[in-house]
Coordinates of C-alpha atoms and ligand atoms in Angstrom, one line a residue:
X80 CA 32.2 220.2 33.2
X81 CA 35.3 222.2 32.0
X82 CA 38.9 222.0 33.5
X83 CA 38.5 225.0 36.0
X84 CA 35.4 223.5 37.5
X85 CA 36.7 219.9 37.7
X86 CA 39.6 221.9 39.8
X87 CA 37.4 223.6 42.2
X88 CA 35.3 220.7 43.1
X89 CA 38.7 218.7 44.0
X90 CA 39.7 221.5 46.1
X91 CA 36.5 221.9 47.9
X92 CA 36.1 217.9 48.2
X93 CA 40.0 218.4 49.7
X94 CA 38.7 220.7 52.4
X95 CA 35.5 218.7 52.8
X96 CA 37.8 215.0 53.6
X97 CA 40.3 216.7 54.9
X98 CA 42.2 214.7 51.9
X99 CA 45.8 215.0 50.7
X100 CA 46.7 214.3 47.0
X101 CA 50.3 213.3 46.4
X102 CA 51.2 212.6 42.8
X103 CA 54.2 210.7 41.2
X104 CA 56.7 212.7 39.0
X105 CA 55.6 211.0 36.0
X106 CA 51.8 211.9 36.0
X107 CA 50.5 214.2 33.4
X108 CA 50.8 217.6 34.2
X109 CA 47.3 218.5 35.4
X110 CA 47.5 215.7 38.0
X111 CA 50.9 217.0 39.1
X112 CA 49.7 220.6 39.2
X113 CA 46.5 219.9 41.6
X114 CA 49.1 217.6 43.8
X115 CA 49.6 218.8 47.3
X116 CA 53.1 217.0 46.7
X117 CA 54.6 215.5 43.6
X118 CA 57.8 213.2 44.1
X119 CA 59.9 209.9 43.4
X120 CA 58.5 206.5 45.0
X121 CA 60.7 207.7 48.3
X122 CA 59.3 211.1 48.6
X123 CA 55.7 210.0 48.4
X124 CA 56.1 207.2 50.8
X125 CA 57.9 209.6 53.5
X126 CA 54.9 212.1 52.8
X127 CA 52.4 209.5 53.1
X128 CA 54.2 208.8 57.0
X129 CA 54.0 212.8 57.7
X130 CA 50.4 213.7 56.7
X131 CA 48.0 214.3 58.9
X132 CA 45.6 214.2 56.6
X133 CA 42.4 211.6 57.0
X134 CA 42.3 210.4 53.0
X135 CA 45.3 210.1 50.9
X136 CA 44.5 210.4 47.0
X137 CA 47.2 208.6 45.5
X138 CA 48.1 209.4 42.0
X139 CA 50.8 207.0 40.9
X140 CA 50.9 203.2 40.5
X141 CA 49.3 200.5 42.3
X142 CA 52.5 199.7 44.5
X143 CA 52.8 203.3 45.4
X144 CA 49.2 203.7 46.5
X145 CA 49.5 200.4 48.4
X146 CA 52.8 201.6 50.2
X147 CA 51.0 204.6 51.3
X148 CA 47.8 202.4 52.9
X149 CA 50.9 200.0 54.6
X150 CA 52.3 202.8 56.4
X151 CA 48.8 204.5 57.3
X152 CA 46.4 201.6 57.8
X153 CA 43.7 204.0 59.7
X154 CA 43.6 206.4 56.8
X155 CA 41.7 206.2 53.9
X156 CA 44.1 206.0 50.7
X157 CA 42.1 206.1 47.3
X158 CA 43.7 205.2 44.1
X159 CA 41.7 206.8 41.2
X160 CA 42.2 204.3 38.6
X161 CA 43.0 200.8 40.0
X162 CA 44.2 199.6 36.5
X163 CA 47.1 202.0 36.8
X164 CA 49.6 199.2 37.6
X165 CA 53.5 198.5 37.4
X166 CA 53.7 196.0 35.1
X167 CA 57.4 195.6 36.6
X168 CA 55.9 194.9 40.0
X169 CA 53.8 192.1 38.3
X170 CA 56.9 190.4 37.3
X171 CA 57.8 188.9 40.5
X172 CA 55.0 186.9 42.9
X173 CA 54.9 185.2 46.4
X174 CA 55.3 181.4 44.7
X175 CA 58.5 181.9 42.5
X176 CA 60.0 184.5 45.1
X177 CA 59.3 181.4 47.8
X178 CA 61.0 178.8 45.4
X179 CA 64.2 181.2 44.7
X180 CA 64.0 181.9 48.8
X181 CA 64.2 178.3 49.3
X182 CA 67.2 177.6 47.0
X183 CA 69.2 180.2 49.0
X184 CA 68.3 179.6 52.7
X185 CA 70.7 182.0 54.2
X186 CA 69.7 184.7 51.4
X187 CA 68.4 188.2 52.8
X188 CA 65.6 189.4 50.3
X189 CA 66.0 193.1 49.4
X190 CA 62.4 194.5 47.2
X191 CA 62.8 197.1 44.6
X192 CA 59.6 199.3 46.3
X193 CA 57.6 198.4 42.6
X194 CA 56.9 195.2 43.9
X195 CA 53.1 194.1 45.6
X196 CA 52.0 194.3 49.2
X197 CA 52.0 190.5 49.3
X198 CA 55.4 189.9 47.9
X199 CA 57.0 192.7 49.9
X200 CA 55.6 190.7 53.0
X201 CA 58.1 188.2 52.1
X202 CA 61.0 190.0 52.3
X203 CA 63.1 192.0 54.3
X204 CA 64.2 195.0 53.1
X205 CA 62.7 197.7 50.6
X206 CA 64.7 200.1 48.4
X207 CA 63.8 202.6 45.8
X208 CA 65.7 204.2 43.1
X209 CA 67.0 206.8 45.1
X210 CA 68.5 204.4 47.8
X211 CA 69.5 201.1 46.6
X212 CA 73.1 201.3 47.0
X213 CA 72.7 202.8 50.0
X214 CA 70.2 199.8 51.5
X215 CA 72.1 197.0 50.1
X216 CA 75.3 198.3 51.6
X217 CA 73.4 198.4 55.0
X218 CA 73.0 194.8 54.6
X219 CA 75.3 192.6 56.6
X220 CA 74.4 189.1 55.2
X221 CA 76.4 188.2 52.0
X222 CA 73.9 186.4 49.8
X223 CA 71.3 189.2 48.7
X224 CA 68.0 188.2 46.6
X225 CA 67.6 191.4 44.8
X226 CA 63.7 191.7 43.4
X227 CA 62.7 192.2 40.3
X228 CA 64.6 194.8 38.4
X229 CA 67.8 193.4 37.0
X230 CA 69.0 196.6 35.5
X231 CA 68.9 198.4 39.0
X232 CA 70.5 195.3 40.3
X233 CA 73.2 195.4 37.7
X234 CA 73.7 198.9 38.6
X235 CA 74.0 198.7 42.2
X236 CA 76.5 196.1 41.8
X237 CA 79.0 198.8 40.0
X238 CA 79.2 200.2 43.8
X239 CA 79.1 196.9 45.5
X240 CA 81.8 193.9 45.2
X241 CA 81.9 192.3 48.7
X242 CA 78.0 190.9 48.1
X243 CA 76.6 188.3 46.0
X244 CA 73.7 189.9 44.3
X245 CA 71.0 187.4 43.2
X246 CA 69.3 189.1 40.3
X247 CA 65.6 188.6 39.4
X248 CA 64.8 188.4 35.8
X249 CA 62.4 191.7 35.5
X250 CA 62.7 194.8 33.9
X251 CA 60.5 198.2 33.5
X252 CA 59.2 198.0 29.8
X253 CA 59.5 201.8 29.7
X254 CA 63.1 202.1 30.7
X255 CA 64.6 199.0 29.0
X256 CA 63.2 200.6 25.9
X257 CA 65.5 203.7 26.2
X258 CA 68.5 202.6 23.6
X259 CA 71.7 204.5 24.1
X260 CA 71.8 205.3 19.9
X261 CA 68.4 207.6 20.7
X262 CA 70.3 209.5 23.3
X263 CA 73.7 209.8 21.4
X264 CA 71.7 211.2 18.6
X265 CA 70.4 214.0 20.7
X266 CA 73.7 214.8 22.3
X267 CA 75.4 215.1 18.9
X268 CA 72.8 218.1 18.1
X269 CA 73.3 219.2 21.6
X270 CA 76.8 218.6 22.8
X271 CA 76.7 220.9 26.0
X272 CA 73.8 218.9 27.0
X273 CA 74.4 216.6 30.3
X274 CA 73.2 213.1 30.1
X275 CA 70.8 212.0 33.3
X276 CA 69.5 208.7 33.4
X277 CA 67.2 206.4 35.7
X278 CA 69.0 203.4 37.1
X279 CA 66.4 201.2 35.8
X280 CA 68.2 201.9 32.2
X281 CA 70.0 199.2 30.5
X282 CA 73.6 199.1 31.2
X283 CA 75.1 200.4 28.3
X284 CA 72.4 203.5 28.6
X285 CA 74.3 203.8 32.2
X286 CA 77.7 204.1 30.5
X287 CA 77.1 207.2 28.6
X288 CA 75.3 208.9 31.6
X289 CA 76.7 211.8 32.8
X290 CA 74.7 210.9 36.1
X291 CA 71.8 208.3 37.4
X292 CA 69.6 209.6 39.5
X293 CA 66.2 208.8 40.5
X294 CA 63.6 211.2 39.3
X295 CA 63.6 213.5 42.4
X296 CA 67.3 213.1 42.1
X297 CA 67.0 214.4 39.0
X298 CA 64.7 217.5 40.0
X299 CA 67.0 218.2 43.0
X300 CA 70.1 217.9 40.6
X301 CA 69.3 220.0 37.8
X302 CA 69.2 223.7 39.9
X303 CA 72.5 223.4 41.3
X304 CA 74.2 222.2 37.7
X305 CA 76.2 224.7 35.7
X306 CA 74.7 223.3 32.5
X307 CA 71.9 225.0 30.7
X308 CA 70.6 221.6 28.8
X309 CA 69.8 218.1 29.6
X310 CA 68.7 215.3 28.2
X311 CA 66.1 213.3 30.4
X312 CA 66.8 209.4 30.2
X313 CA 63.5 208.4 32.1
X314 CA 59.7 208.8 31.4
X315 CA 59.1 211.7 29.7
X316 CA 56.8 213.5 31.9
X317 CA 59.1 214.3 34.1
X318 CA 60.5 217.6 32.1
X319 CA 57.2 219.2 32.5
X320 CA 58.0 219.4 36.4
X321 CA 61.7 220.2 35.3
X322 CA 60.8 222.9 32.8
X323 CA 58.4 224.5 35.3
X324 CA 61.0 224.8 38.3
X325 CA 63.7 225.7 35.7
X326 CA 62.6 227.5 33.2
X327 CA 65.6 229.2 32.1
X328 CA 66.9 225.7 31.3
X329 CA 66.5 223.3 28.3
X330 CA 65.4 219.6 28.6
X331 CA 65.6 217.0 25.6
X332 CA 63.2 214.3 26.4
X333 CA 63.0 210.7 24.6
X334 CA 60.1 210.0 22.4
X335 CA 59.3 206.1 23.5
X336 CA 60.0 206.8 27.0
X337 CA 56.4 206.7 28.3
X338 CA 54.9 204.4 30.7
X339 CA 51.2 204.2 29.9
X340 CA 49.9 203.1 33.2
X341 CA 51.1 206.5 34.9
X342 CA 48.9 208.1 32.5
X343 CA 45.6 206.6 33.3
X344 CA 44.9 208.6 36.2
X345 CA 43.3 211.8 34.5
X346 CA 41.8 214.8 36.8
X347 CA 38.0 213.5 36.0
X348 CA 39.0 210.3 37.5
X349 CA 40.4 211.9 40.9
X350 CA 37.3 214.1 40.6
X351 CA 35.4 210.8 40.8
X352 CA 37.1 209.0 43.4
X353 CA 37.1 212.0 45.5
X354 CA 33.2 212.3 45.2
X355 CA 32.5 208.5 46.2
X356 CA 36.0 207.9 48.2
X357 CA 36.6 205.0 45.8
X358 CA 38.6 202.7 45.1
X359 CA 40.2 202.4 47.9
X360 CA 43.1 200.4 48.6
X361 CA 42.3 197.6 50.7
X362 CA 45.0 194.7 52.1
X363 CA 44.3 192.4 55.1
X364 CA 45.7 193.4 58.3
X365 CA 48.4 190.5 58.0
X366 CA 50.0 191.6 55.0
X367 CA 50.0 195.1 56.4
X368 CA 52.2 194.2 59.3
X369 CA 54.6 192.4 57.6
X370 CA 54.8 194.5 54.2
X371 CA 55.6 197.6 57.3
X372 CA 58.5 196.1 58.5
X373 CA 61.1 196.2 55.1
X374 CA 59.5 199.6 54.3
X375 CA 60.0 201.3 57.4
X376 CA 63.5 200.0 57.4
X377 CA 63.8 201.4 54.5
X378 CA 62.6 205.0 55.4
X379 CA 64.4 204.9 58.2
X380 CA 67.7 204.7 56.0
X381 CA 66.4 207.5 53.9
X382 CA 67.7 208.9 50.7
X383 CA 70.6 208.1 49.0
X384 CA 71.0 210.7 45.9
Ligands
13P177 P1 61.3 207.0 41.2 O1 61.5 206.4 42.7 O2 62.7 207.3 40.7 O3 60.5 208.0 41.0 O4 61.0 206.0 40.3 C1 60.0 205.1 40.2 C2 59.6 204.4 39.0 O5 59.1 203.7 38.8 C3 60.7 204.6 38.0 O6 59.9 203.8 36.8
SF4_178 FE1 56.8 200.8 36.9 FE2 58.6 201.4 34.4 FE3 56.3 202.4 34.7 FE4 57.9 202.9 36.5 S1 58.0 203.3 34.5 S2 56.0 202.3 37.0 S3 59.0 201.0 36.8 S4 56.3 200.3 34.4

């Protein structure tokens, strides 16, 4: 089947099942293009709470599709490739979190949404890259266990001085690999380019950035900015959306910034999953109930960037 046939089959199946396709900003271009909505983790979670569709086809990594299910237990949530998993989310598990909680009995647990549903169920409030500072400011307690991204935790610490943030030794392999030298080399060639980076980057990369944003934060900022050129310090596929929405501006992506898991979802897999309504996200009633509280608390706080 050629690409156009696949797309028209997907469109027909969308109508048949009353389905909505949600895609993260790192998805391959063809998948972004057939999505009803593309966004960052927070935007996608909010969209999942707003839709009247009966079926959500979630093009992103595992924890994002799980969040959509937690927020919509009555809907069918399909994840076209279950192997599309976030390695950072896999860096924290219930048992080791339990051990750290035991050592810090008074601490509140703030979970980056990049965590599995069973881990979220053991936490107090979630955050995303767009609202981590706002969420942590909203916590009254002094001691906070922040899981699992050390780099995001170190970024938050720059703005919050009256809390004791206990950081988890997790990182995003894609963002942690980004080196300031690579960015500075591009800057040397294009001195007028503004440097935008994701808060999952290392502290020395954050230090040289003009702005630090979630992926949607970058999408929102670029059209308002006076600059015509930008160095994009996050997964390189974001540049596809930036270019599509800002055709007169130039974007320099980083060669090594690729999240292989985000690339596992293809148009063919989207079609196959919509034909069979499989694989579905399935979570126990108990986990859904427990994980919904921290997610809903975060959604109520809203966007920070
Ligand atoms: P955003 O919420 O900024 O899109 O980030 C999600 C993510 O996984 C970044 O690596
Ligand atoms: Fe996870 Fe990093 Fe990929 Fe985001 S870019 S999904 S944090 S591995």
